Amino acid sequence: MLNVHDILETIRMIQDECLDIRTITMGVSLLDCIDSDIDKACEKVYDKITRCAQNLVRVGEDIEKEYGIPIINKRLSVTPIAIVSAACNASPVKFALTMEKAAKAVGVNLIGGYSALVQKGFSAGDERLIRSIPEALASTTCVCSSVNIGSTKTGINLDACKLMGGIVRECAERTVDDKCFGAAKLVVFCNAVDDNPFMAGAFHGVGETDCIINVGVSGPGVVRSALSKYPDADITQISDIIKKTAYKITRVGQLVGVTASKRLGVPFGIVDLSLAPTPAVGDSVAHILEEIGLESCGACGTTATLALLNDAVKKGGVMACSRIGGLSGAFIPVSEDAGMIDAAVCGSLSIEKLEAMTAVCSVGLDMIVVPGDTPADVISGLIADEAAIGMVNSKTTAVRVIPAIGMKEGEFLDWGGLFGKGPVMNINKYSPSKFINRGGQIPAPLHSLKN
Amino acid sequence: MRAVITVIGKDTVGILTKVSGICTEYNANVIEVTQSVLQDMFAMIMLVDISKLNKNFTELTDRMSQLGDELGLKIHTMHEEIFNTMHSV
């Protein structure tokens, strides 16, 4: 039964509090496109992507109009290209160019899956793909890349950590004329998930069905606004308010996912129960933490409030949809969140505090700009630290840092749009070189032995 | 199938007529209307049956937003399913 209060609440959430569906991401398996002839393989990849996704954007736009809910992004994720390209004895960059061409043809804004899974070592094609990432990202605009270098089950591949520190730097160096944007399209994961709808880390896992629809919801502004109506609530009540709000947000994700799946004739995968900020005013995760009672995000108490927020979002969302997956939780990117940017600029938020926050948020160190002279080994050390948090806590963690070539602390890299702008943040420059250069595998923790 | 049309903004002459005129044009049957004018702010919620539309529902939503722009009002036309889904367990 409809009532006026509910109708007006929904409209206010969408119109004034930035409620939206952040992404409908179609996952497409490319396993049937493998061919030792790279040109043939690329042709099959192009045909498969354009066939599966030909109606994705139109269906997304129709749903947007019919339900009156903005769907910000329509995206694609594919099988990790290291697997698809393993049989070809050639540079996999051709696959990136093919992905770009296919993405443009169907009208999506990003395509993920230029990826390799090397948590326990490099197999055929993995190292070749990783070394080609800087060239692939510099020669395309909408292709995203990710590399999984560790997991709770396998431990951490330190050789891959070492390699990725250099690759992140090279991605930034190769795109210096484009504000080092290459590095913003590359994520280094520990415990990467197969059904993540969010970029830049989305890829279509090998255990997934042939083609699938996953949905990522958003709505930090709605949560903050709900909390602002209860300035004197105790912290248990705060958790309940977040749960109720997350339920409503996630229900919309479920509705959109089911509708899109039906219209596209593709199975519905998961809803990612997420709070994903944007640089827009009123769409910030940091501002939720401040609404709970911090003077500025990054203050002592930030980790505790974020842990509560992350947990309540999941508890509220879990009842609202049939299947949950992806990264599910509160994202804490710096450049994409107005409150995080302010906190970093005023000195309240440091990389060290962000690292602590990643133990309790949905993913990891995200969209952080570091000084241009940060050595590759330091980035490798940061990746290893972050992977260790993920490995030990059995959660997904990631590093997406952008070395701002030629810039120093206090300056800004400004990409505009959803990627926002990031202040160059101070990073500890004492060298971890000896540790990183030891190479080998950090063994899996004791609690990985669950069988 | 039903949709909810909400109109919010400054009160002017003939809003209801214009909105219901478009409903007639698209063969959307008006089932229920609640309307209030507080000071000079106009708020109307209209429930319409869209099962016998003579055009696509998305064309109706576009036409309504266009009318909203012309009159300087916010007009949202949304499938009722979003409200049912969001506010019930």
Coordinates of C-alpha atoms in Angstrom, one line a residue:
Chain A
M1 CA 0.0 0.0 0.0
L2 CA 1.5 3.3 -1.1
N3 CA 1.5 6.2 1.3
V4 CA 2.5 9.9 0.7
H5 CA 5.3 9.8 3.3
D6 CA 7.0 6.9 1.6
I7 CA 6.7 8.4 -1.9
L8 CA 8.1 11.7 -0.8
E9 CA 10.9 10.0 1.1
T10 CA 12.0 8.1 -2.0
I11 CA 11.9 11.3 -4.1
R12 CA 13.9 13.2 -1.5
M13 CA 16.5 10.5 -1.4
I14 CA 17.0 10.6 -5.1
Q15 CA 16.7 14.3 -5.7
D16 CA 18.4 15.8 -2.7
E17 CA 20.5 13.1 -1.2
C18 CA 22.2 11.7 -4.3
L19 CA 20.7 8.2 -4.1
D20 CA 21.6 6.3 -7.2
I21 CA 22.5 3.0 -8.6
R22 CA 26.3 3.4 -9.1
T23 CA 26.7 0.7 -11.7
I24 CA 25.1 -2.1 -13.6
T25 CA 28.1 -4.3 -14.6
M26 CA 27.7 -7.1 -17.1
G27 CA 30.3 -9.9 -16.6
V28 CA 31.2 -11.7 -19.8
S29 CA 33.3 -14.9 -19.9
L30 CA 35.9 -15.0 -22.6
L31 CA 37.1 -18.5 -22.0
D32 CA 35.5 -19.6 -25.3
C33 CA 37.5 -17.0 -27.1
I34 CA 41.0 -18.5 -26.4
D35 CA 43.0 -19.1 -29.5
S36 CA 46.8 -19.4 -30.1
D37 CA 46.4 -16.9 -33.0
I38 CA 46.1 -13.5 -31.2
D39 CA 44.1 -11.9 -34.1
K40 CA 41.6 -14.7 -34.2
A41 CA 41.3 -14.5 -30.4
C42 CA 40.7 -10.7 -30.5
E43 CA 38.1 -11.1 -33.2
K44 CA 36.2 -13.6 -31.0
V45 CA 36.5 -11.3 -28.0
Y46 CA 35.1 -8.4 -29.9
D47 CA 32.2 -10.5 -31.2
K48 CA 31.4 -12.0 -27.9
I49 CA 31.4 -8.7 -25.9
T50 CA 29.4 -6.8 -28.5
R51 CA 26.9 -9.6 -28.8
C52 CA 26.3 -10.0 -25.1
A53 CA 26.3 -6.3 -24.2
Q54 CA 24.6 -4.8 -27.3
N55 CA 21.4 -3.8 -25.3
L56 CA 23.1 -3.1 -21.9
V57 CA 23.2 0.7 -22.1
R58 CA 19.7 1.0 -23.7
V59 CA 18.1 -1.3 -21.0
G60 CA 19.9 0.6 -18.3
E61 CA 18.6 3.9 -19.6
D62 CA 15.0 2.6 -19.9
I63 CA 15.1 1.4 -16.3
E64 CA 16.5 4.7 -15.2
K65 CA 13.5 6.5 -16.7
E66 CA 10.8 4.1 -15.6
Y67 CA 11.8 3.9 -11.9
G68 CA 13.2 7.5 -11.8
I69 CA 16.4 6.3 -10.3
P70 CA 19.7 7.5 -11.9
I71 CA 22.0 4.6 -13.0
I72 CA 25.3 6.3 -13.2
N73 CA 27.4 3.7 -15.0
K74 CA 26.9 0.8 -17.3
R75 CA 30.0 -1.3 -17.4
L76 CA 31.6 -4.5 -18.5
S77 CA 33.9 -7.0 -16.8
V78 CA 35.6 -9.9 -18.6
T79 CA 37.6 -13.0 -17.8
P80 CA 41.2 -12.0 -16.7
I81 CA 43.0 -11.4 -19.9
A82 CA 46.2 -13.2 -18.6
I83 CA 44.2 -16.4 -18.9
V84 CA 42.6 -15.6 -22.3
S85 CA 46.0 -14.5 -23.7
A86 CA 48.1 -17.3 -22.2
A87 CA 48.0 -19.4 -25.4
C88 CA 49.1 -16.5 -27.6
N89 CA 52.9 -16.0 -27.9
A90 CA 52.5 -12.2 -28.4
S91 CA 52.0 -9.0 -26.4
P92 CA 48.5 -9.0 -24.9
V93 CA 48.1 -5.2 -25.5
K94 CA 46.0 -6.1 -28.6
F95 CA 43.4 -7.5 -26.2
A96 CA 43.3 -4.2 -24.4
L97 CA 42.7 -2.4 -27.7
T98 CA 40.0 -4.9 -28.6
M99 CA 38.3 -4.4 -25.2
E100 CA 38.4 -0.6 -25.8
K101 CA 36.9 -1.0 -29.2
A102 CA 34.1 -3.3 -28.0
A103 CA 33.4 -1.0 -25.0
K104 CA 33.0 2.0 -27.3
A105 CA 30.8 0.0 -29.7
V106 CA 28.3 -0.9 -27.0
G107 CA 28.6 2.5 -25.2
V108 CA 29.8 1.5 -21.8
N109 CA 32.2 3.9 -20.0
L110 CA 34.6 1.4 -18.5
I111 CA 35.6 -2.2 -19.1
G112 CA 37.5 -4.2 -16.5
G113 CA 39.5 -7.4 -16.7
Y114 CA 42.9 -6.6 -18.1
S115 CA 43.9 -8.7 -15.1
A116 CA 46.1 -11.4 -13.8
L117 CA 45.7 -13.7 -10.7
V118 CA 49.2 -14.4 -9.3
Q119 CA 48.6 -14.9 -5.6
K120 CA 50.7 -18.1 -5.6
G121 CA 53.0 -17.5 -8.5
F122 CA 53.1 -16.7 -12.2
S123 CA 51.7 -19.1 -14.8
A124 CA 52.1 -18.8 -18.5
G125 CA 51.0 -15.4 -19.7
D126 CA 50.8 -13.8 -16.3
E127 CA 54.1 -12.0 -16.2
R128 CA 53.8 -10.9 -19.8
L129 CA 50.4 -9.4 -19.1
I130 CA 51.6 -7.6 -16.0
R131 CA 54.5 -6.1 -17.8
S132 CA 52.2 -4.9 -20.6
I133 CA 49.8 -3.1 -18.2
P134 CA 51.5 0.4 -18.5
E135 CA 51.4 0.3 -22.3
A136 CA 47.8 -1.1 -22.3
L137 CA 46.5 1.6 -20.0
A138 CA 48.4 4.4 -21.7
S139 CA 47.0 3.4 -25.1
T140 CA 43.4 3.0 -24.0
T141 CA 40.9 5.2 -22.2
C142 CA 38.3 2.9 -20.7
V143 CA 40.2 -0.3 -20.0
C144 CA 40.8 -1.1 -16.4
S145 CA 43.4 -3.4 -14.9
S146 CA 43.8 -5.4 -11.7
V147 CA 46.3 -7.9 -10.3
N148 CA 45.7 -10.2 -7.4
I149 CA 48.9 -10.7 -5.5
G150 CA 47.8 -12.5 -2.4
S151 CA 45.0 -14.2 -0.5
T152 CA 44.2 -15.7 2.9
K153 CA 44.4 -19.2 1.4
T154 CA 47.7 -18.8 -0.4
G155 CA 49.7 -16.0 1.4
I156 CA 51.3 -13.1 -0.5
N157 CA 53.4 -13.4 -3.6
L158 CA 56.2 -11.0 -2.7
D159 CA 57.8 -11.2 -6.2
A160 CA 54.5 -9.9 -7.5
C161 CA 54.5 -7.1 -4.9
K162 CA 57.9 -6.1 -6.1
L163 CA 56.9 -6.1 -9.7
M164 CA 53.7 -4.2 -9.1
G165 CA 55.4 -1.3 -7.3
G166 CA 57.3 -0.6 -10.5
I167 CA 54.3 -1.2 -12.7
V168 CA 52.2 1.4 -10.7
R169 CA 55.0 4.0 -11.2
E170 CA 55.4 3.2 -14.9
C171 CA 51.6 3.6 -15.4
A172 CA 51.8 7.1 -13.9
E173 CA 55.0 8.0 -15.9
R174 CA 53.5 6.9 -19.2
T175 CA 50.4 9.0 -18.7
V176 CA 52.1 12.1 -17.2
D177 CA 50.5 14.3 -19.9
D178 CA 47.1 12.9 -18.8
K179 CA 47.6 13.7 -15.1
C180 CA 49.1 10.3 -14.5
F181 CA 45.6 8.8 -15.0
G182 CA 47.0 5.4 -16.0
A183 CA 47.7 4.5 -12.4
A184 CA 44.1 5.4 -11.5
K185 CA 42.9 2.5 -13.7
L186 CA 45.0 -0.1 -12.0
V187 CA 44.2 -1.9 -8.7
V188 CA 46.5 -4.3 -6.8
F189 CA 44.4 -6.7 -4.8
C190 CA 44.6 -9.3 -2.0
N191 CA 41.6 -11.6 -1.8
A192 CA 40.1 -10.2 -5.1
V193 CA 36.5 -11.3 -5.7
D194 CA 35.1 -12.8 -8.8
D195 CA 31.8 -10.8 -9.0
N196 CA 32.9 -7.2 -8.2
P197 CA 30.8 -4.7 -10.2
F198 CA 33.0 -1.7 -9.2
M199 CA 35.9 -0.3 -11.2
A200 CA 38.8 -0.3 -11.6
G201 CA 39.0 -3.8 -10.0
A202 CA 36.1 -5.6 -11.7
F203 CA 36.9 -8.8 -13.6
H204 CA 34.7 -11.8 -14.4
G205 CA 35.9 -14.8 -12.3
V206 CA 36.5 -18.1 -14.0
G207 CA 34.0 -19.9 -11.8
E208 CA 31.2 -17.5 -12.9
T209 CA 28.5 -18.3 -15.4
D210 CA 28.9 -17.3 -19.1
C211 CA 27.3 -13.9 -18.8
I212 CA 25.8 -12.2 -15.7
I213 CA 24.5 -8.9 -14.3
N214 CA 25.8 -7.5 -11.1
V215 CA 24.7 -4.3 -9.5
G216 CA 26.5 -1.8 -7.2
V217 CA 24.4 0.6 -5.2
S218 CA 25.3 3.8 -3.5
G219 CA 23.9 6.4 -1.1
P220 CA 26.2 7.9 1.5
G221 CA 24.2 11.1 1.3
V222 CA 21.0 9.2 2.3
V223 CA 22.7 7.7 5.3
R224 CA 24.1 11.0 6.5
S225 CA 20.8 12.7 6.1
A226 CA 19.1 10.0 8.1
L227 CA 21.6 10.3 10.9
S228 CA 21.3 14.1 11.0
K229 CA 17.7 13.8 12.2
Y230 CA 18.9 12.0 15.4
P231 CA 21.6 14.2 16.9
D232 CA 21.2 12.7 20.4
A233 CA 20.8 9.0 19.5
D234 CA 23.2 6.6 21.2
I235 CA 25.6 4.5 19.1
T236 CA 23.3 1.4 19.1
Q237 CA 20.5 3.6 17.7
I238 CA 22.9 5.0 15.1
S239 CA 23.7 1.5 14.0
D240 CA 19.9 0.7 13.6
I241 CA 19.3 3.9 11.6
I242 CA 22.1 2.9 9.2
K243 CA 20.7 -0.6 8.9
K244 CA 17.2 0.6 8.0
T245 CA 18.6 3.1 5.5
A246 CA 20.9 0.5 3.9
Y247 CA 17.9 -1.8 3.6
K248 CA 16.0 0.8 1.5
I249 CA 19.0 1.6 -0.7
T250 CA 19.7 -2.1 -1.3
R251 CA 16.1 -2.9 -2.2
V252 CA 16.4 -0.5 -5.1
G253 CA 19.6 -2.3 -6.2
Q254 CA 17.7 -5.6 -6.1
L255 CA 14.8 -4.2 -8.1
V256 CA 17.1 -2.7 -10.8
G257 CA 19.2 -5.9 -11.0
V258 CA 16.2 -8.2 -11.4
T259 CA 14.6 -6.0 -14.0
A260 CA 17.8 -5.6 -16.0
S261 CA 18.5 -9.3 -15.9
K262 CA 14.9 -10.1 -17.1
R263 CA 15.1 -7.7 -20.0
L264 CA 18.6 -8.7 -21.1
G265 CA 17.9 -12.4 -20.8
V266 CA 21.0 -12.8 -18.6
P267 CA 21.1 -14.3 -15.1
F268 CA 21.2 -11.9 -12.2
G269 CA 24.3 -12.3 -10.1
I270 CA 24.7 -10.2 -7.0
V271 CA 24.0 -6.8 -5.4
D272 CA 27.2 -5.2 -4.0
L273 CA 26.0 -3.7 -0.7
S274 CA 28.1 -0.6 -1.0
L275 CA 28.3 3.0 0.1
A276 CA 30.3 4.5 -2.8
P277 CA 31.0 8.2 -2.5
T278 CA 31.4 10.7 -5.3
P279 CA 33.1 14.1 -5.2
A280 CA 29.6 15.7 -5.4
V281 CA 28.4 17.7 -2.4
G282 CA 26.4 15.5 0.0
D283 CA 27.7 12.2 -1.4
S284 CA 30.6 11.5 1.1
V285 CA 31.4 8.6 3.4
A286 CA 33.7 10.9 5.4
H287 CA 30.8 13.1 6.2
I288 CA 28.8 10.2 7.6
L289 CA 31.7 9.5 10.1
E290 CA 31.7 13.2 10.9
E291 CA 27.9 13.2 11.4
I292 CA 28.4 10.3 13.9
G293 CA 30.6 12.7 15.9
L294 CA 34.1 13.3 14.6
E295 CA 35.4 16.8 14.1
S296 CA 37.2 15.6 11.0
C297 CA 37.6 12.3 9.3
G298 CA 41.0 10.9 10.3
A299 CA 40.6 11.9 14.0
C300 CA 41.0 9.2 16.7
G301 CA 37.7 7.3 16.6
T302 CA 37.6 7.1 12.8
T303 CA 38.4 3.4 12.6
A304 CA 35.7 2.6 15.2
T305 CA 33.0 4.7 13.5
L306 CA 33.9 3.2 10.1
A307 CA 33.8 -0.3 11.5
L308 CA 30.3 0.4 12.8
L309 CA 29.2 1.9 9.5
N310 CA 30.6 -0.9 7.4
D311 CA 28.9 -3.6 9.6
A312 CA 25.5 -1.9 9.7
V313 CA 25.5 -1.4 6.0
K314 CA 25.9 -5.1 5.5
K315 CA 23.4 -6.1 8.2
G316 CA 20.8 -3.8 6.7
G317 CA 21.4 -4.8 3.1
V318 CA 21.6 -8.5 3.6
M319 CA 17.8 -8.8 4.1
A320 CA 17.1 -6.6 1.1
C321 CA 18.4 -8.8 -1.7
S322 CA 18.5 -12.4 -2.8
R323 CA 22.3 -12.7 -3.3
I324 CA 25.1 -10.5 -2.0
G325 CA 28.6 -10.3 -3.3
G326 CA 31.3 -8.1 -4.7
L327 CA 33.1 -5.9 -2.2
S328 CA 30.0 -5.0 -0.1
G329 CA 30.8 -2.2 2.5
A330 CA 31.8 1.4 2.7
F331 CA 34.4 2.6 0.2
I332 CA 37.0 5.1 1.3
P333 CA 38.6 6.6 -1.8
V334 CA 40.3 9.9 -1.1
S335 CA 40.0 11.8 -4.4
E336 CA 36.3 10.6 -5.0
D337 CA 35.0 11.8 -1.6
A338 CA 34.7 15.5 -0.8
G339 CA 35.0 14.9 3.0
M340 CA 38.1 12.8 2.6
I341 CA 39.7 15.4 0.4
D342 CA 39.1 18.1 3.0
A343 CA 40.4 15.9 5.7
A344 CA 43.6 15.1 3.8
V345 CA 44.1 18.8 3.0
C346 CA 43.7 20.0 6.6
G347 CA 46.1 17.3 7.8
S348 CA 43.6 15.3 9.8
L349 CA 43.8 12.3 7.4
S350 CA 47.1 10.5 6.8
I351 CA 48.0 7.4 4.7
E352 CA 48.8 5.6 8.0
K353 CA 45.3 6.3 9.3
L354 CA 43.8 5.3 5.9
E355 CA 45.7 2.0 6.2
A356 CA 44.1 1.4 9.6
M357 CA 40.7 2.2 8.2
T358 CA 41.2 -0.4 5.4
A359 CA 41.1 -3.2 8.1
V360 CA 37.4 -2.4 8.6
C361 CA 36.2 -0.9 5.3
S362 CA 35.0 -2.7 2.2
V363 CA 38.3 -2.6 0.2
G364 CA 41.6 -0.7 0.7
L365 CA 43.8 2.2 0.0
D366 CA 41.9 3.8 -2.9
M367 CA 42.6 6.8 -5.1
I368 CA 45.4 8.2 -3.0
V369 CA 47.9 10.5 -4.7
V370 CA 51.5 10.2 -3.5
P371 CA 54.5 12.4 -4.4
G372 CA 56.0 11.9 -7.8
D373 CA 59.4 10.9 -6.5
T374 CA 58.0 8.0 -4.4
P375 CA 60.4 5.0 -5.2
A376 CA 58.9 1.8 -6.6
D377 CA 60.1 -0.2 -3.6
V378 CA 58.1 2.1 -1.3
I379 CA 54.9 1.5 -3.3
S380 CA 55.7 -2.3 -3.2
G381 CA 56.0 -2.0 0.6
L382 CA 52.7 -0.3 0.8
I383 CA 51.1 -3.0 -1.4
A384 CA 52.6 -5.7 0.9
D385 CA 51.3 -4.0 4.0
E386 CA 47.9 -3.7 2.6
A387 CA 47.9 -7.3 1.3
A388 CA 48.9 -8.4 4.8
I389 CA 45.9 -6.7 6.3
G390 CA 43.6 -8.5 3.8
M391 CA 45.3 -11.8 4.2
V392 CA 45.2 -11.9 8.0
N393 CA 41.6 -10.5 8.3
S394 CA 40.2 -12.7 5.5
K395 CA 38.9 -9.6 3.7
T396 CA 39.6 -8.0 0.3
T397 CA 42.1 -5.2 0.4
A398 CA 43.6 -3.3 -2.5
V399 CA 46.0 -0.5 -3.4
R400 CA 45.2 2.1 -6.0
V401 CA 47.8 4.9 -5.6
I402 CA 48.7 7.5 -8.2
P403 CA 52.3 8.7 -8.1
A404 CA 51.9 12.4 -9.2
I405 CA 55.0 12.6 -11.5
G406 CA 56.7 16.0 -11.0
M407 CA 54.5 17.0 -8.1
K408 CA 55.1 17.4 -4.4
E409 CA 53.1 17.2 -1.2
G410 CA 50.4 19.8 -1.0
E411 CA 49.8 20.0 -4.8
F412 CA 46.6 18.6 -6.5
L413 CA 45.9 16.2 -9.3
D414 CA 42.5 17.0 -10.6
W415 CA 40.8 14.6 -13.0
G416 CA 37.3 16.0 -12.7
G417 CA 34.1 13.8 -12.9
L418 CA 33.6 10.8 -10.8
F419 CA 37.4 10.4 -10.2
G420 CA 37.5 13.8 -8.5
K421 CA 40.8 15.4 -7.4
G422 CA 43.4 14.3 -4.9
P423 CA 45.9 16.2 -2.8
V424 CA 49.4 14.8 -3.0
M425 CA 49.8 13.1 0.4
N426 CA 52.9 12.5 2.5
I427 CA 54.2 8.9 2.4
N428 CA 56.9 7.4 4.6
K429 CA 60.0 7.3 2.5
Y430 CA 62.3 5.1 4.6
S431 CA 63.2 2.2 2.4
P432 CA 61.7 -1.3 2.5
S433 CA 64.0 -2.4 -0.3
K434 CA 65.8 -5.2 1.4
F435 CA 62.5 -6.8 2.5
I436 CA 60.9 -6.4 -1.0
N437 CA 63.9 -7.7 -2.8
R438 CA 64.0 -10.9 -0.8
G439 CA 61.3 -12.2 -3.1
G440 CA 59.4 -15.5 -2.5
Q441 CA 56.0 -16.1 -0.9
I442 CA 54.8 -15.0 2.5
P443 CA 53.1 -18.2 3.7
A444 CA 49.4 -18.3 4.3
P445 CA 48.3 -17.6 7.9
L446 CA 47.4 -20.4 10.4
H447 CA 43.7 -19.6 10.2
S448 CA 43.7 -20.4 6.4
L449 CA 43.8 -24.0 7.5
K450 CA 40.1 -24.4 7.9
N451 CA 39.5 -27.9 6.4
Chain B
M1 CA 0.8 -1.8 -13.6
R2 CA 0.6 1.6 -12.0
A3 CA 2.8 4.7 -11.8
V4 CA 3.1 7.5 -9.4
I5 CA 3.4 11.1 -10.8
T6 CA 4.5 13.7 -8.3
V7 CA 4.4 17.4 -9.0
I8 CA 6.2 19.8 -6.6
G9 CA 6.8 23.5 -7.1
K10 CA 5.3 27.0 -7.1
D11 CA 1.5 27.1 -7.6
T12 CA 0.2 28.4 -10.9
V13 CA -3.1 28.2 -12.8
G14 CA -3.9 24.9 -14.5
I15 CA -1.2 22.5 -13.3
L16 CA -3.7 19.7 -12.7
T17 CA -5.3 20.2 -16.1
K18 CA -2.0 20.1 -17.9
V19 CA -0.8 17.0 -16.1
S20 CA -4.1 15.1 -16.5
G21 CA -4.2 16.3 -20.1
I22 CA -1.0 14.4 -20.9
C23 CA -2.3 11.4 -19.0
T24 CA -5.3 11.4 -21.4
E25 CA -3.0 11.8 -24.4
Y26 CA -1.1 8.7 -23.4
N27 CA -4.2 6.8 -22.3
A28 CA -3.0 6.6 -18.6
N29 CA -6.1 6.3 -16.4
V30 CA -6.0 8.5 -13.2
I31 CA -6.9 6.4 -10.2
E32 CA -6.2 8.7 -7.3
V33 CA -5.0 12.2 -6.6
T34 CA -3.9 13.9 -3.5
Q35 CA -3.0 17.5 -3.7
S36 CA -2.1 20.3 -1.3
V37 CA -1.2 23.9 -1.5
L38 CA 0.8 25.3 1.4
Q39 CA 1.3 29.0 1.1
D40 CA 2.3 29.2 -2.6
M41 CA 3.9 25.7 -2.8
F42 CA 2.0 23.1 -4.8
A43 CA 2.4 19.4 -4.1
M44 CA 0.4 16.7 -5.9
I45 CA 0.7 13.0 -6.0
M46 CA -1.2 11.2 -8.7
L47 CA -1.6 7.4 -9.1
V48 CA -2.2 6.3 -12.7
D49 CA -2.9 3.0 -14.4
I50 CA -0.3 2.5 -17.1
S51 CA -1.3 -0.9 -18.3
K52 CA -3.1 0.4 -21.4
L53 CA -0.7 3.1 -22.5
N54 CA -0.7 3.9 -26.2
K55 CA 3.0 4.7 -26.2
N56 CA 6.1 3.5 -24.2
F57 CA 6.2 4.4 -20.5
T58 CA 9.6 6.1 -21.0
E59 CA 8.0 8.5 -23.5
L60 CA 5.4 9.5 -20.9
T61 CA 8.2 10.1 -18.3
D62 CA 10.0 12.2 -20.8
R63 CA 6.9 14.2 -21.7
M64 CA 6.1 14.8 -18.0
S65 CA 9.6 16.1 -17.2
Q66 CA 9.4 18.3 -20.2
L67 CA 6.1 19.8 -18.9
G68 CA 7.9 20.2 -15.5
D69 CA 10.7 22.2 -17.2
E70 CA 8.1 24.4 -19.1
L71 CA 6.2 25.2 -15.9
G72 CA 9.2 25.5 -13.6
L73 CA 8.1 22.6 -11.5
K74 CA 9.6 19.2 -10.6
I75 CA 7.6 16.4 -12.1
H76 CA 8.6 12.8 -11.4
T77 CA 6.9 9.9 -13.1
M78 CA 8.0 6.6 -11.5
H79 CA 6.8 3.0 -11.7
E80 CA 5.1 2.2 -8.4
E81 CA 7.3 -0.9 -8.0
I82 CA 10.2 1.3 -6.7
F83 CA 8.1 2.5 -3.8
N84 CA 6.7 -0.9 -3.0
T85 CA 10.1 -2.5 -3.1
M86 CA 11.8 0.2 -1.0
H87 CA 9.3 0.5 1.8
S88 CA 8.1 -3.1 2.4
V89 CA 9.9 -6.2 3.6

